[in-house]
Coordinates of C-alpha atoms in Angstrom, one line a residue:
Chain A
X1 CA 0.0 0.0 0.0
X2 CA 1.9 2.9 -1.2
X3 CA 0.6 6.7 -1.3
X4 CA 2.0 7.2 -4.8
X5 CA -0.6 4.3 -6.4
X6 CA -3.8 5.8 -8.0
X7 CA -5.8 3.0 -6.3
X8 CA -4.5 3.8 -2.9
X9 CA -5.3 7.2 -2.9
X10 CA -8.6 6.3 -4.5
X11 CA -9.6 4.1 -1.8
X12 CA -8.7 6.7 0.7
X13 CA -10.1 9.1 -0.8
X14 CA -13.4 7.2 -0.2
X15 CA -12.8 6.5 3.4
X16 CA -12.4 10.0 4.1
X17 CA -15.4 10.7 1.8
X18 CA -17.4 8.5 3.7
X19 CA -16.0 9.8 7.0
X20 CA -16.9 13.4 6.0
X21 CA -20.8 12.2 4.9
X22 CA -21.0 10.9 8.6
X23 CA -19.7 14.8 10.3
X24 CA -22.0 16.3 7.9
X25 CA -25.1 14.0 8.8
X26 CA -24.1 14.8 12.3
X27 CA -24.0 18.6 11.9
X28 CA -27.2 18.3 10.5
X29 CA -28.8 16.0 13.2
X30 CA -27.3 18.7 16.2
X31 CA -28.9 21.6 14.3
X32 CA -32.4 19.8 13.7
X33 CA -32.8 17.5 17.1
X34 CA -35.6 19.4 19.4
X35 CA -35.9 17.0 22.5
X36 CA -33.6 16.7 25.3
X37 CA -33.2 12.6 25.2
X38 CA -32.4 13.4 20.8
X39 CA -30.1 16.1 21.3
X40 CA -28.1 13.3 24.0
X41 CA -28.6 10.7 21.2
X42 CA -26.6 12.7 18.6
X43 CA -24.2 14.3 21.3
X44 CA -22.4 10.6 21.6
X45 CA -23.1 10.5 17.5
X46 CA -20.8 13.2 16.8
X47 CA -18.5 12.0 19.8
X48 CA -18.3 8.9 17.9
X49 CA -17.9 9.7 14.4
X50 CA -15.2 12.4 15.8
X51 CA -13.2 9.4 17.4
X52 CA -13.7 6.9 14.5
X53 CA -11.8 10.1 12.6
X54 CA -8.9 9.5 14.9
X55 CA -9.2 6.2 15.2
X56 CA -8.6 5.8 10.7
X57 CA -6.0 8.4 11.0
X58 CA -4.1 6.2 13.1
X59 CA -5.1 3.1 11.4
X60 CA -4.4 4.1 7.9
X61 CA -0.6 5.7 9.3
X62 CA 0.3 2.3 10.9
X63 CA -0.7 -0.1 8.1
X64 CA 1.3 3.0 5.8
X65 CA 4.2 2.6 8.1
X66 CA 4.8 -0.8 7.7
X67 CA 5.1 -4.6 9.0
X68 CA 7.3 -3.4 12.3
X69 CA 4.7 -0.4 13.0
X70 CA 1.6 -2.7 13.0
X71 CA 3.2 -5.0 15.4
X72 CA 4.1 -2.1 17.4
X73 CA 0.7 -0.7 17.1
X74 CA -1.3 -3.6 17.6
X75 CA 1.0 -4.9 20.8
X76 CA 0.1 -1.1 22.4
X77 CA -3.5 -1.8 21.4
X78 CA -3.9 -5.1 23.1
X79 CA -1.9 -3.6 26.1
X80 CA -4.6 -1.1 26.4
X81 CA -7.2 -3.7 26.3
X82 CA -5.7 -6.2 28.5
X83 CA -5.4 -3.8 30.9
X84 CA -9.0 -3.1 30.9
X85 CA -10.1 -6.3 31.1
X86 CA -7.8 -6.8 33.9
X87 CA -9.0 -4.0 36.0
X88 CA -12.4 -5.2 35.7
X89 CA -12.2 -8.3 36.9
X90 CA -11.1 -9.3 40.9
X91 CA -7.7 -10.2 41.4
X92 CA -5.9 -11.1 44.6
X93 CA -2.6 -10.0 46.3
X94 CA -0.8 -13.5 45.3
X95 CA -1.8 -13.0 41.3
X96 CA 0.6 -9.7 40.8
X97 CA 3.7 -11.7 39.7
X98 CA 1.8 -13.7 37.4
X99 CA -0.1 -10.5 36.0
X100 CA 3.4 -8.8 36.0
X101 CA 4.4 -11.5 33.6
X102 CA 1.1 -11.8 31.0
X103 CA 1.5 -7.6 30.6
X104 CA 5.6 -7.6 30.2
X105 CA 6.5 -10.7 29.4
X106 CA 3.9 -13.0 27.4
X107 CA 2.4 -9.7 25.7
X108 CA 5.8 -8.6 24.4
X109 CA 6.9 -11.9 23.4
X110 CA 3.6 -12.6 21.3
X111 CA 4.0 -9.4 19.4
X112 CA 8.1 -10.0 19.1
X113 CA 6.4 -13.5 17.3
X114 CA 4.4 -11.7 14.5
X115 CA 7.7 -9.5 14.1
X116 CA 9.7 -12.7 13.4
X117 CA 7.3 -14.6 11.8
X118 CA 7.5 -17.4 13.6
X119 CA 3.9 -18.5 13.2
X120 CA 4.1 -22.1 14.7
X121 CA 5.3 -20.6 18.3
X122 CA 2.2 -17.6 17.4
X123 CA -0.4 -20.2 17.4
X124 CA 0.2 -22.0 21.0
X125 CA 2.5 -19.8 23.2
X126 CA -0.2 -18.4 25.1
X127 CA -2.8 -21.5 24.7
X128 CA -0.2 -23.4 25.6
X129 CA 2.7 -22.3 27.1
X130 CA 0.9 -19.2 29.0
X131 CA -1.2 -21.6 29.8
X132 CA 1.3 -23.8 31.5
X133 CA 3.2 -20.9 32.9
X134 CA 0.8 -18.4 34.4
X135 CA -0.5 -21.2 37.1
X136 CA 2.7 -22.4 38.3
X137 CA 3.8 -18.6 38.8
X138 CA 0.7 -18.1 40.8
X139 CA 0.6 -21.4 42.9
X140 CA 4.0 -20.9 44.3
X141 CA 2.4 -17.4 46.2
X142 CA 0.7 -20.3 48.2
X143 CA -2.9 -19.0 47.8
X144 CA -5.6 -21.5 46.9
X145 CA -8.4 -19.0 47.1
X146 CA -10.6 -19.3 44.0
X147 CA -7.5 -20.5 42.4
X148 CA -9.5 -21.7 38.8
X149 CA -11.1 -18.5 39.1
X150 CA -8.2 -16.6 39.2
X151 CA -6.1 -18.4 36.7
X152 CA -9.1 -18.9 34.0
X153 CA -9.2 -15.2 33.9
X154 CA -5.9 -14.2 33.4
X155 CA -5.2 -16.8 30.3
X156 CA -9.3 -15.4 29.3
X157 CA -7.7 -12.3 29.1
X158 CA -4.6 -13.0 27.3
X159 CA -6.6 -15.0 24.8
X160 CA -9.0 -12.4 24.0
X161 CA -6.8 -8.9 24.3
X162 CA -3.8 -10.4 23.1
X163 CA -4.0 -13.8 21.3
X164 CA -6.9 -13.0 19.3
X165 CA -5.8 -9.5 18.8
X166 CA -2.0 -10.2 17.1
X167 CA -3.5 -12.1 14.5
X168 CA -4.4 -8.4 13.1
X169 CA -1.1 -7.7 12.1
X170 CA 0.0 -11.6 11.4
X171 CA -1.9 -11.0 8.4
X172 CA 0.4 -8.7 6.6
X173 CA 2.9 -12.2 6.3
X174 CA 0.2 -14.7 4.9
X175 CA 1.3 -15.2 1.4
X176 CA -0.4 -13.4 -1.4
X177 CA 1.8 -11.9 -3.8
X178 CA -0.9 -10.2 -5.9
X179 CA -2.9 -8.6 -4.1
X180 CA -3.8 -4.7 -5.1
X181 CA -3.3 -3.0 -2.0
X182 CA -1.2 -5.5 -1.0
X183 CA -1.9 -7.5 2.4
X184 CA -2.7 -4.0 4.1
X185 CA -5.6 -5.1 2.0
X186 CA -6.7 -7.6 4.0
X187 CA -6.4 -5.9 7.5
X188 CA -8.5 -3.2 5.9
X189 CA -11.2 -5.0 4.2
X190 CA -11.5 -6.9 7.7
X191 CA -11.7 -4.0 9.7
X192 CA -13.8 -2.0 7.6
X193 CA -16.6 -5.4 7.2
X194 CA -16.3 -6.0 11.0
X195 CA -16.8 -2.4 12.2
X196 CA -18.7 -1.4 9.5
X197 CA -21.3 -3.9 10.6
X198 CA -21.1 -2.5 14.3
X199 CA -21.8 0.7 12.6
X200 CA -24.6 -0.4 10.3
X201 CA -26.6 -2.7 13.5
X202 CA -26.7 0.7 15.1
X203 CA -27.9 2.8 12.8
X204 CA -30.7 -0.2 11.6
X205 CA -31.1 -0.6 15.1
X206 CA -31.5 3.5 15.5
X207 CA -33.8 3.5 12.6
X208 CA -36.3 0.5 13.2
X209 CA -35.3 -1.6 16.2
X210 CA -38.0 -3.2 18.0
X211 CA -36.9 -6.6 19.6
X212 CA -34.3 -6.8 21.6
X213 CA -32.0 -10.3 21.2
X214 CA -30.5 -10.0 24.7
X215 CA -32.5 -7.6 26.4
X216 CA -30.7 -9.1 30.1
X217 CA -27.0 -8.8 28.4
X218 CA -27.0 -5.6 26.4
X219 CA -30.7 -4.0 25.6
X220 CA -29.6 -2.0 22.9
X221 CA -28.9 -4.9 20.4
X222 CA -32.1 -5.7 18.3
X223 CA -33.3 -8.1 16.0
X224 CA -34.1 -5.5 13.1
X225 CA -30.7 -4.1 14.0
X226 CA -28.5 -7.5 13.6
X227 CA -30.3 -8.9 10.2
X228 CA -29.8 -5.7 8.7
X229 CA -26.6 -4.1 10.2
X230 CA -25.0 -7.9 9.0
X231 CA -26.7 -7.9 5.8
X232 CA -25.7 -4.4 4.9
X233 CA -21.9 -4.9 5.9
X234 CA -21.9 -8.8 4.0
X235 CA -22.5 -6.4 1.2
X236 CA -19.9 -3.6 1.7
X237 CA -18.0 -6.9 2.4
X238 CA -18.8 -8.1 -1.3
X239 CA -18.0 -4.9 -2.9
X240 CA -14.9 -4.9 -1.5
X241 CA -13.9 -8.2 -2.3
X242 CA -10.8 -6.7 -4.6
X243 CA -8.7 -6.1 -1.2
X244 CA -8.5 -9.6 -0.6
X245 CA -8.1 -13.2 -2.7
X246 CA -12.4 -13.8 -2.6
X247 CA -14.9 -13.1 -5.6
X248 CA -17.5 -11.1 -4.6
X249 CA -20.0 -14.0 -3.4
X250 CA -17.0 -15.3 -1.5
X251 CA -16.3 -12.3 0.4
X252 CA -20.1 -11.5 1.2
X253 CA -20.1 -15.5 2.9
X254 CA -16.4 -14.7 4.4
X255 CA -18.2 -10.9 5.7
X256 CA -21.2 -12.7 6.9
X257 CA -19.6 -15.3 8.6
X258 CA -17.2 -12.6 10.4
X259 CA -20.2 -10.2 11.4
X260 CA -22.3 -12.5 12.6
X261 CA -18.9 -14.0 14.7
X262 CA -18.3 -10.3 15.8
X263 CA -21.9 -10.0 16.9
X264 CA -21.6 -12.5 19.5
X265 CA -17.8 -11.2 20.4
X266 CA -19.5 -8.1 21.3
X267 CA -22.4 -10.2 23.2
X268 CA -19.9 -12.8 25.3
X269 CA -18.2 -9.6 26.4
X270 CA -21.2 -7.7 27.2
X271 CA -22.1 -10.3 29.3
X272 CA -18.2 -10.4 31.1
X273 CA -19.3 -6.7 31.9
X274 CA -22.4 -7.0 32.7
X275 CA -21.5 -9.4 35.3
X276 CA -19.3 -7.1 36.8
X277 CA -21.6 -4.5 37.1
X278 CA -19.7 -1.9 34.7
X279 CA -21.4 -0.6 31.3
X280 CA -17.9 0.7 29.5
X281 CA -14.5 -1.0 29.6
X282 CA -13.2 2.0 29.9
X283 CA -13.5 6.0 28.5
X284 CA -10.3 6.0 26.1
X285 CA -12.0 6.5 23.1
X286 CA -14.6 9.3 23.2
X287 CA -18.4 8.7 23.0
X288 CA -17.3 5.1 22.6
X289 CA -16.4 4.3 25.8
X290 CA -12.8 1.4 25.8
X291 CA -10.1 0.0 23.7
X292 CA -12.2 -3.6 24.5
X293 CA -15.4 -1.9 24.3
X294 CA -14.2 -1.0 20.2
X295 CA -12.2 -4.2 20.1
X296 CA -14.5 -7.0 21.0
X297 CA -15.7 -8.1 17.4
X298 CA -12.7 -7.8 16.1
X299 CA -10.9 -10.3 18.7
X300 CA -13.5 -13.1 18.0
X301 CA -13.0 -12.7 14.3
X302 CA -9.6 -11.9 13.5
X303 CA -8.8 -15.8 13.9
X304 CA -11.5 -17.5 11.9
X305 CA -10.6 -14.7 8.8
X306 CA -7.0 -15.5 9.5
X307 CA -7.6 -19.1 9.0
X308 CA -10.0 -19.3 6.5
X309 CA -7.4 -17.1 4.0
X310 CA -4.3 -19.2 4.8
X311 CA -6.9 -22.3 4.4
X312 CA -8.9 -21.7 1.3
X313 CA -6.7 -19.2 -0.9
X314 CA -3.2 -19.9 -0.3
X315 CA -1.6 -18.6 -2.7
Chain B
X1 CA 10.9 20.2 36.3
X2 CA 11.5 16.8 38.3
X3 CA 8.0 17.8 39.9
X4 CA 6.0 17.6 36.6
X5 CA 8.0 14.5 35.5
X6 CA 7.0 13.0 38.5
X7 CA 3.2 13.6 37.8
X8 CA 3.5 12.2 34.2
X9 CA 5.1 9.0 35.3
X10 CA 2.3 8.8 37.9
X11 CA -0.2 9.7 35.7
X12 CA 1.1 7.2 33.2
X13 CA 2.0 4.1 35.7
X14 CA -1.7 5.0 37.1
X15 CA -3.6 5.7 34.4
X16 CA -5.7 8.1 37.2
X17 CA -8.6 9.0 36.4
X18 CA -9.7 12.0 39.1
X19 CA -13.6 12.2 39.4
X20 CA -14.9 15.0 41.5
X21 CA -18.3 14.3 43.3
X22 CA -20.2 17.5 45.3
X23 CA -16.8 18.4 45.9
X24 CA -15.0 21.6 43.9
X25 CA -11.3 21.3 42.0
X26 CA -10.5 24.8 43.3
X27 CA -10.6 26.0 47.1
X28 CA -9.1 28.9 48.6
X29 CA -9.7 27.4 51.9
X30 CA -7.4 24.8 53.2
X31 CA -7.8 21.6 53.0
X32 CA -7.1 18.0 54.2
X33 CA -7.7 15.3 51.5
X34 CA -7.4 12.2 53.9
X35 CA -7.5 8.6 52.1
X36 CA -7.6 4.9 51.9
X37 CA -4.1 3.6 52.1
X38 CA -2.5 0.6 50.1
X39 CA 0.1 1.5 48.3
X40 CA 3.3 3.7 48.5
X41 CA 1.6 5.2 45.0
X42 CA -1.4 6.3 47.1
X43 CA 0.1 9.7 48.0
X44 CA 2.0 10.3 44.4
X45 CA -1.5 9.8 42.9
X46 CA -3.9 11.6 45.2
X47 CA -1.3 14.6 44.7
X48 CA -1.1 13.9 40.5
X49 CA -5.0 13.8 40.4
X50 CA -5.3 17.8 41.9
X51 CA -5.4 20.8 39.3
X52 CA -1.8 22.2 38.8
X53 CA -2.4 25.0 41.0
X54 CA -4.0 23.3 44.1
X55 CA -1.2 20.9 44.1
X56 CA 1.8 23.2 44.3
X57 CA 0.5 24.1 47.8
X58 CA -0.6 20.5 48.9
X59 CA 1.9 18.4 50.6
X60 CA 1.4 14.5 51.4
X61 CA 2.2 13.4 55.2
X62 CA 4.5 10.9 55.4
X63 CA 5.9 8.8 58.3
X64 CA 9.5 9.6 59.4
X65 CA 10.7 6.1 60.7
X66 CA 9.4 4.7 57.1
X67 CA 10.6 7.6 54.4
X68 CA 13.1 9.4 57.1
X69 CA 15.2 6.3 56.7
X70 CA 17.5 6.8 53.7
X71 CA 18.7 9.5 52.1
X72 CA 16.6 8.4 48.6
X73 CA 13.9 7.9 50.5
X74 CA 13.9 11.3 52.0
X75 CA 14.8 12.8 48.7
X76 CA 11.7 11.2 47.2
X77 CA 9.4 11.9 50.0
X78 CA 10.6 15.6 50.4
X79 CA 12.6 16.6 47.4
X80 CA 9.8 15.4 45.2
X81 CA 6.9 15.7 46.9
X82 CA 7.1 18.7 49.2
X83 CA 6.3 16.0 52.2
X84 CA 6.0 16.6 55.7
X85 CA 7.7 14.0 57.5
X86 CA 6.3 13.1 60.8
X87 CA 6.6 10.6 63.8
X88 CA 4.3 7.6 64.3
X89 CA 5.8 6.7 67.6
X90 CA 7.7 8.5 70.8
X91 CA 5.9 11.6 70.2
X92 CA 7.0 14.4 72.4
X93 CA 5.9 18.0 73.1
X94 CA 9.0 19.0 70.9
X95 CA 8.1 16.4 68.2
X96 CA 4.6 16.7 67.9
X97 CA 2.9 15.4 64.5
X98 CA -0.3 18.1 65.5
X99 CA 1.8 20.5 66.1
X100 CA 3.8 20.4 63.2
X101 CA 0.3 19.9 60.8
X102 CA -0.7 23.0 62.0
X103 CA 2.5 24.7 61.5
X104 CA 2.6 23.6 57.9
X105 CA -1.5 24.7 57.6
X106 CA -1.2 28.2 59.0
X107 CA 1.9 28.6 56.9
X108 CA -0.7 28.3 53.9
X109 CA -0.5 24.7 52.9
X110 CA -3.0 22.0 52.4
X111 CA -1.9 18.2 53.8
X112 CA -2.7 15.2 52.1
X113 CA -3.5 12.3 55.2
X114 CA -3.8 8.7 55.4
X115 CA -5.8 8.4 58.8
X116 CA -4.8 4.6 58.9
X117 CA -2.1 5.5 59.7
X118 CA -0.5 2.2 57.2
X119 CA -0.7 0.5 54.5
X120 CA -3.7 -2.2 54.6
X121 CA -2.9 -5.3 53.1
X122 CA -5.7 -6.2 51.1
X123 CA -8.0 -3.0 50.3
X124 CA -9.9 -3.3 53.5
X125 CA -10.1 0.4 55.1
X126 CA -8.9 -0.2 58.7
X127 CA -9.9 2.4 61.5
X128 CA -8.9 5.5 61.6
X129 CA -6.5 6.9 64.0
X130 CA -7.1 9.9 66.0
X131 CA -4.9 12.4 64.3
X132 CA -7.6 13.4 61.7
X133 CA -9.6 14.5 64.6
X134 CA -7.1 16.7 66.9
X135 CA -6.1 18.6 63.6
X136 CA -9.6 19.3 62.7
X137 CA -10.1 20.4 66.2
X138 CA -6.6 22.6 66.0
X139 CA -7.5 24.0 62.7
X140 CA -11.4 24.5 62.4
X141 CA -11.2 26.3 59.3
X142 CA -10.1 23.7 57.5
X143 CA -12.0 22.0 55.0
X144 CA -12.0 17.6 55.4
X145 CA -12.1 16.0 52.1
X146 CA -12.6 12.5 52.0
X147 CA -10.8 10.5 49.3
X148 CA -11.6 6.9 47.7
X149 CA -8.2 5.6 46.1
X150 CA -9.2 3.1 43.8
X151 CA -7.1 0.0 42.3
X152 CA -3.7 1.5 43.4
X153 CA -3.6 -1.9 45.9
X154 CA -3.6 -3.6 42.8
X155 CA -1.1 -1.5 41.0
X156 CA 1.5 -1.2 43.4
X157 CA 0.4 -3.7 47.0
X158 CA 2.3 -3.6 50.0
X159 CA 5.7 -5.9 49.7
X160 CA 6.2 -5.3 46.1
X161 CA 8.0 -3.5 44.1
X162 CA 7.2 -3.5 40.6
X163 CA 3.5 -2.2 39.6
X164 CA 1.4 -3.8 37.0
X165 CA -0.6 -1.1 34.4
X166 CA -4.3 -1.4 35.7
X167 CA -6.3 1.9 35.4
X168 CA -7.1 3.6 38.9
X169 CA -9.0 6.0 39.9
X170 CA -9.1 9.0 42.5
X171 CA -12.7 9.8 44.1
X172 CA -13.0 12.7 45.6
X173 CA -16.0 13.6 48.3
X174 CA -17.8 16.6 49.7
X175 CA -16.3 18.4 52.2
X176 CA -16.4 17.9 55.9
X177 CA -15.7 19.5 59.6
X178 CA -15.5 18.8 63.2
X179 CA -18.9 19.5 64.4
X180 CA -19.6 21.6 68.0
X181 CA -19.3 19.1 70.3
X182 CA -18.8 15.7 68.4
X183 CA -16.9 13.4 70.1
X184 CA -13.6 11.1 68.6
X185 CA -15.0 7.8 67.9
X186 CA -18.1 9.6 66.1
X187 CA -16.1 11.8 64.0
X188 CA -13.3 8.8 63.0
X189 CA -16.5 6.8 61.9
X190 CA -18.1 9.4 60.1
X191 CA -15.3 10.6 58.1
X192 CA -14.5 6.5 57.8
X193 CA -18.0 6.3 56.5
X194 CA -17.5 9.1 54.2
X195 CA -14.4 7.4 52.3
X196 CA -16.4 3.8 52.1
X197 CA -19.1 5.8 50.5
X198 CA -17.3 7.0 47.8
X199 CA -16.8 3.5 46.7
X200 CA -17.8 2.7 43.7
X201 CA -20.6 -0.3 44.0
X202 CA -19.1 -2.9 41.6
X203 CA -15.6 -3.0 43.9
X204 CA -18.1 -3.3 47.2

């Protein structure tokens, strides 16, 4: 992906296009909404569509910048999360060595593995190895306390804000030669499909949701919302089928397959929070509320894509 | 220079987050914040989370026989943070924690106070010694603000040394004073009281 190529600066010229339609639509909402519950609505709108501004920028620059960036990037971005999730859950005096070591040693090491390519040692350090590790660490502090408890959610959250996360930037070393943007591609056509369908389920959801799915794990998602948000990003997905190896009915199944994945990423996390009695994993990202609270459809997605690229269109 | 490093680092080892409830940023009165204790970060924090200017006349209380004891100890406690070192045990008439409070209050300063008077081991708020309540009565003018410090047990606990990067945050309460004619054990509770209720209900 090179600035110089007519087709990148095509394609960003479209982001940003569609970016600017989204300020503009919120200018419009601020001047026009009368009621006090409205005006709140399109208050977090704006806050939102101002951060996803910041969030491309950054995006776009990494992917720009490079194989080492992305690693760098993504390792910061699952450091963030992690240490979300982390704070939201219970720990106890005895876990701080092992929590010392998922957040300096396992996280860094996992990231230094998509530098060097090492894929074999990618796929099980941390179901494996972290696995094996983190426990024994913990058990020689000598406190049995709700010892499963305690271990299950360290290795839950270096599966989900770090494990799943790094196979983000693993994709720029999966082998295809040919691909126009190159395998920034990729990375971009999944992150577009994946958020682009969390934008698109609230908007549908905005515009006609009337059933809630989970109305005891997170009220706002609907029925009317899901179908069409998913829908509407399998066929984004499908028109954008040129970033990656798929023909366009290929990449609306592979979108489908990933929104309806990230739908429930967002739900099984919901639930994690709701359980803990918070409602954001954080207030990083304005109007959005966490890193994990943007993150969560991409970390039960990036594997599956990952796999099912390597698996059915290696080049 | 060193000062405003020291409140990025803690800021950035932290992640504080200061939330302000009935309770303004800005007095001209002076004040005792008085806090939770679990961590040596407890005071660094508390004093990072106050608006530049009300921080350049705060200073943490600290106890001599603990940050007294060497010199980088005393450099951190006093060079960096403006502390006021002061005895836990074998107080005197000429050595009197009171006396010296109120010495650094009437020279214009506002104290930061852990009324534990240690650090707790596991996030459980112990009592509260007395020393909260003879300053308030020495120095009625002063505004008592109660403090939650949250997660900094978990950042840094007692008997470690290197933190781990969880987010905490810094609760601060509406201010209190020494009512005509309370007695000790009712004002250490309330002001107790007021610090547990600043706790936010998922850590209860």
């Amino acid at each position: 992906m090179k600035l110089s190529e007519p087709l990148t600066q095509h394609f960003l010229a479209s982001v940003f296009g569609v970016l600017a339609i989204a300020s503009i639509t919120g200018f419009i909402l601020r001047k026009t909404a009368k009621s006090e519950g409205a005006q709140s609505t399109v208050r977090n709108l704006n806050a939102r569509i101002n951060s996803w501004w910041i969030m491309v920028v950054i995006l776009i620059g990494t992917l720009m910048a490079g194989s080492t960036a992305s690693a760098l990037v993504f390792a910061l971005i699952s450091f963030l999360a992690l240490r979300e999730f982390i704070t939201a859950t219970p720990t106890r005096h005895a876990d701080h060595r092992s929590l010392f070591a998922a957040f300096f040693l396992v996280l860094p090491y996992q990231y230094w593995l998509v530098y060097t390519k090492w894929y074999g040692m990618f796929t099980i350090m941390i179901p494996v190895y972290a696995f094996v590790v983190l426990p024994i660490i913990m058990v020689l502090r000598g406190d049995a306390t709700d010892f499963l408890e305690r271990a299950a959610r360290t290795q839950w959250g270096l599966m989900v804000c770090v494990y799943f996360i790094s196979h983000i930037p693993m994709m720029l070393h999966l082998p295809f030669p040919h691909l126009p943007l190159g395998n920034e591609g990729l990375i971009l056509f999944f992150i577009i499909v994946v958020q682009g369908s969390d934008v698109l389920q609230y908007v549908w959801g905005k515009l006609c949701g009337r059933h809630p799915i989970a109305p005891t794990l997170s009220p706002k998602k609907t029925w009317e919302g899901l179908i069409g948000g998913v829908l509407s990003a399998s066929l984004l997905g499908a028109a954008l089928h040129w970033l990656t190896p798929c023909k366009a009915w290929q990449a609306f199944v592979m979108a489908f397959i990933l929104c309806v994945l990230g739908f429930f990423g967002g739900l099984v996390l919901s639930a994690i929070k709701r359980a803990r009695g918070i409602k954001d994993w954080g207030t990083l990202i304005e109007g959005h509320g966490g890193m994990m609270d943007r993150m969560d459809s991409l970390c039960f997605s990036a594997p599956l894509y990952f796999h099912l690229l390597s698996y059915f269109f290696h080049a | 220079m060193l000062r405003s490093a020291s409140v990025f680092l803690t800021k950035l080892i932290t992640g504080v987050n200061p939330v302000w409830v009935d309770c303004q940023q800005h007095s001209d009165k002076l004040r005792v914040y008085f806090a939770n204790h679990g961590s040596h970060l407890d005071f660094a924090t508390l004093w990072a989370a106050l608006p530049h200017a009300m921080r350049e006349r705060t200073r943490p209380v600290a106890a001599r026989d603990y940050w007294g004891r060497t010199k980088l100890t005393r450099a951190i406690a006093v060079g960096m943070f403006n502390s006021l070192l002061i005895a836990r045990e074998g107080i005197t008439r000429q050595d009197n924690p009171i006396e010296q409070m109120a010495v650094a209050m009437r020279a214009g300063h506002s104290l930061i106070l852990f009324p534990e008077g240690t650090r707790s081991f596991d996030g459980v708020i112990g009592t509260f010694k007395a020393g909260l309540y003879h300053l308030a009565a020495k120095v009625p003018e002063a505004e008592l603000v109660p403090v939650y410090l949250q997660n900094l047990n978990r950042i840094l606990p007692k008997g470690h040394l290197l933190p781990i990067p969880l987010i905490s945050s810094v609760v601060f309460g509406a201010p209190m004073q020494l009512e005509p004619g309370e007695r000790k054990t009712d004002f250490l509770n309330r002001t107790r009281d007021a610090v547990l209720n600043l706790m936010p209900h998922a850590h209860q």
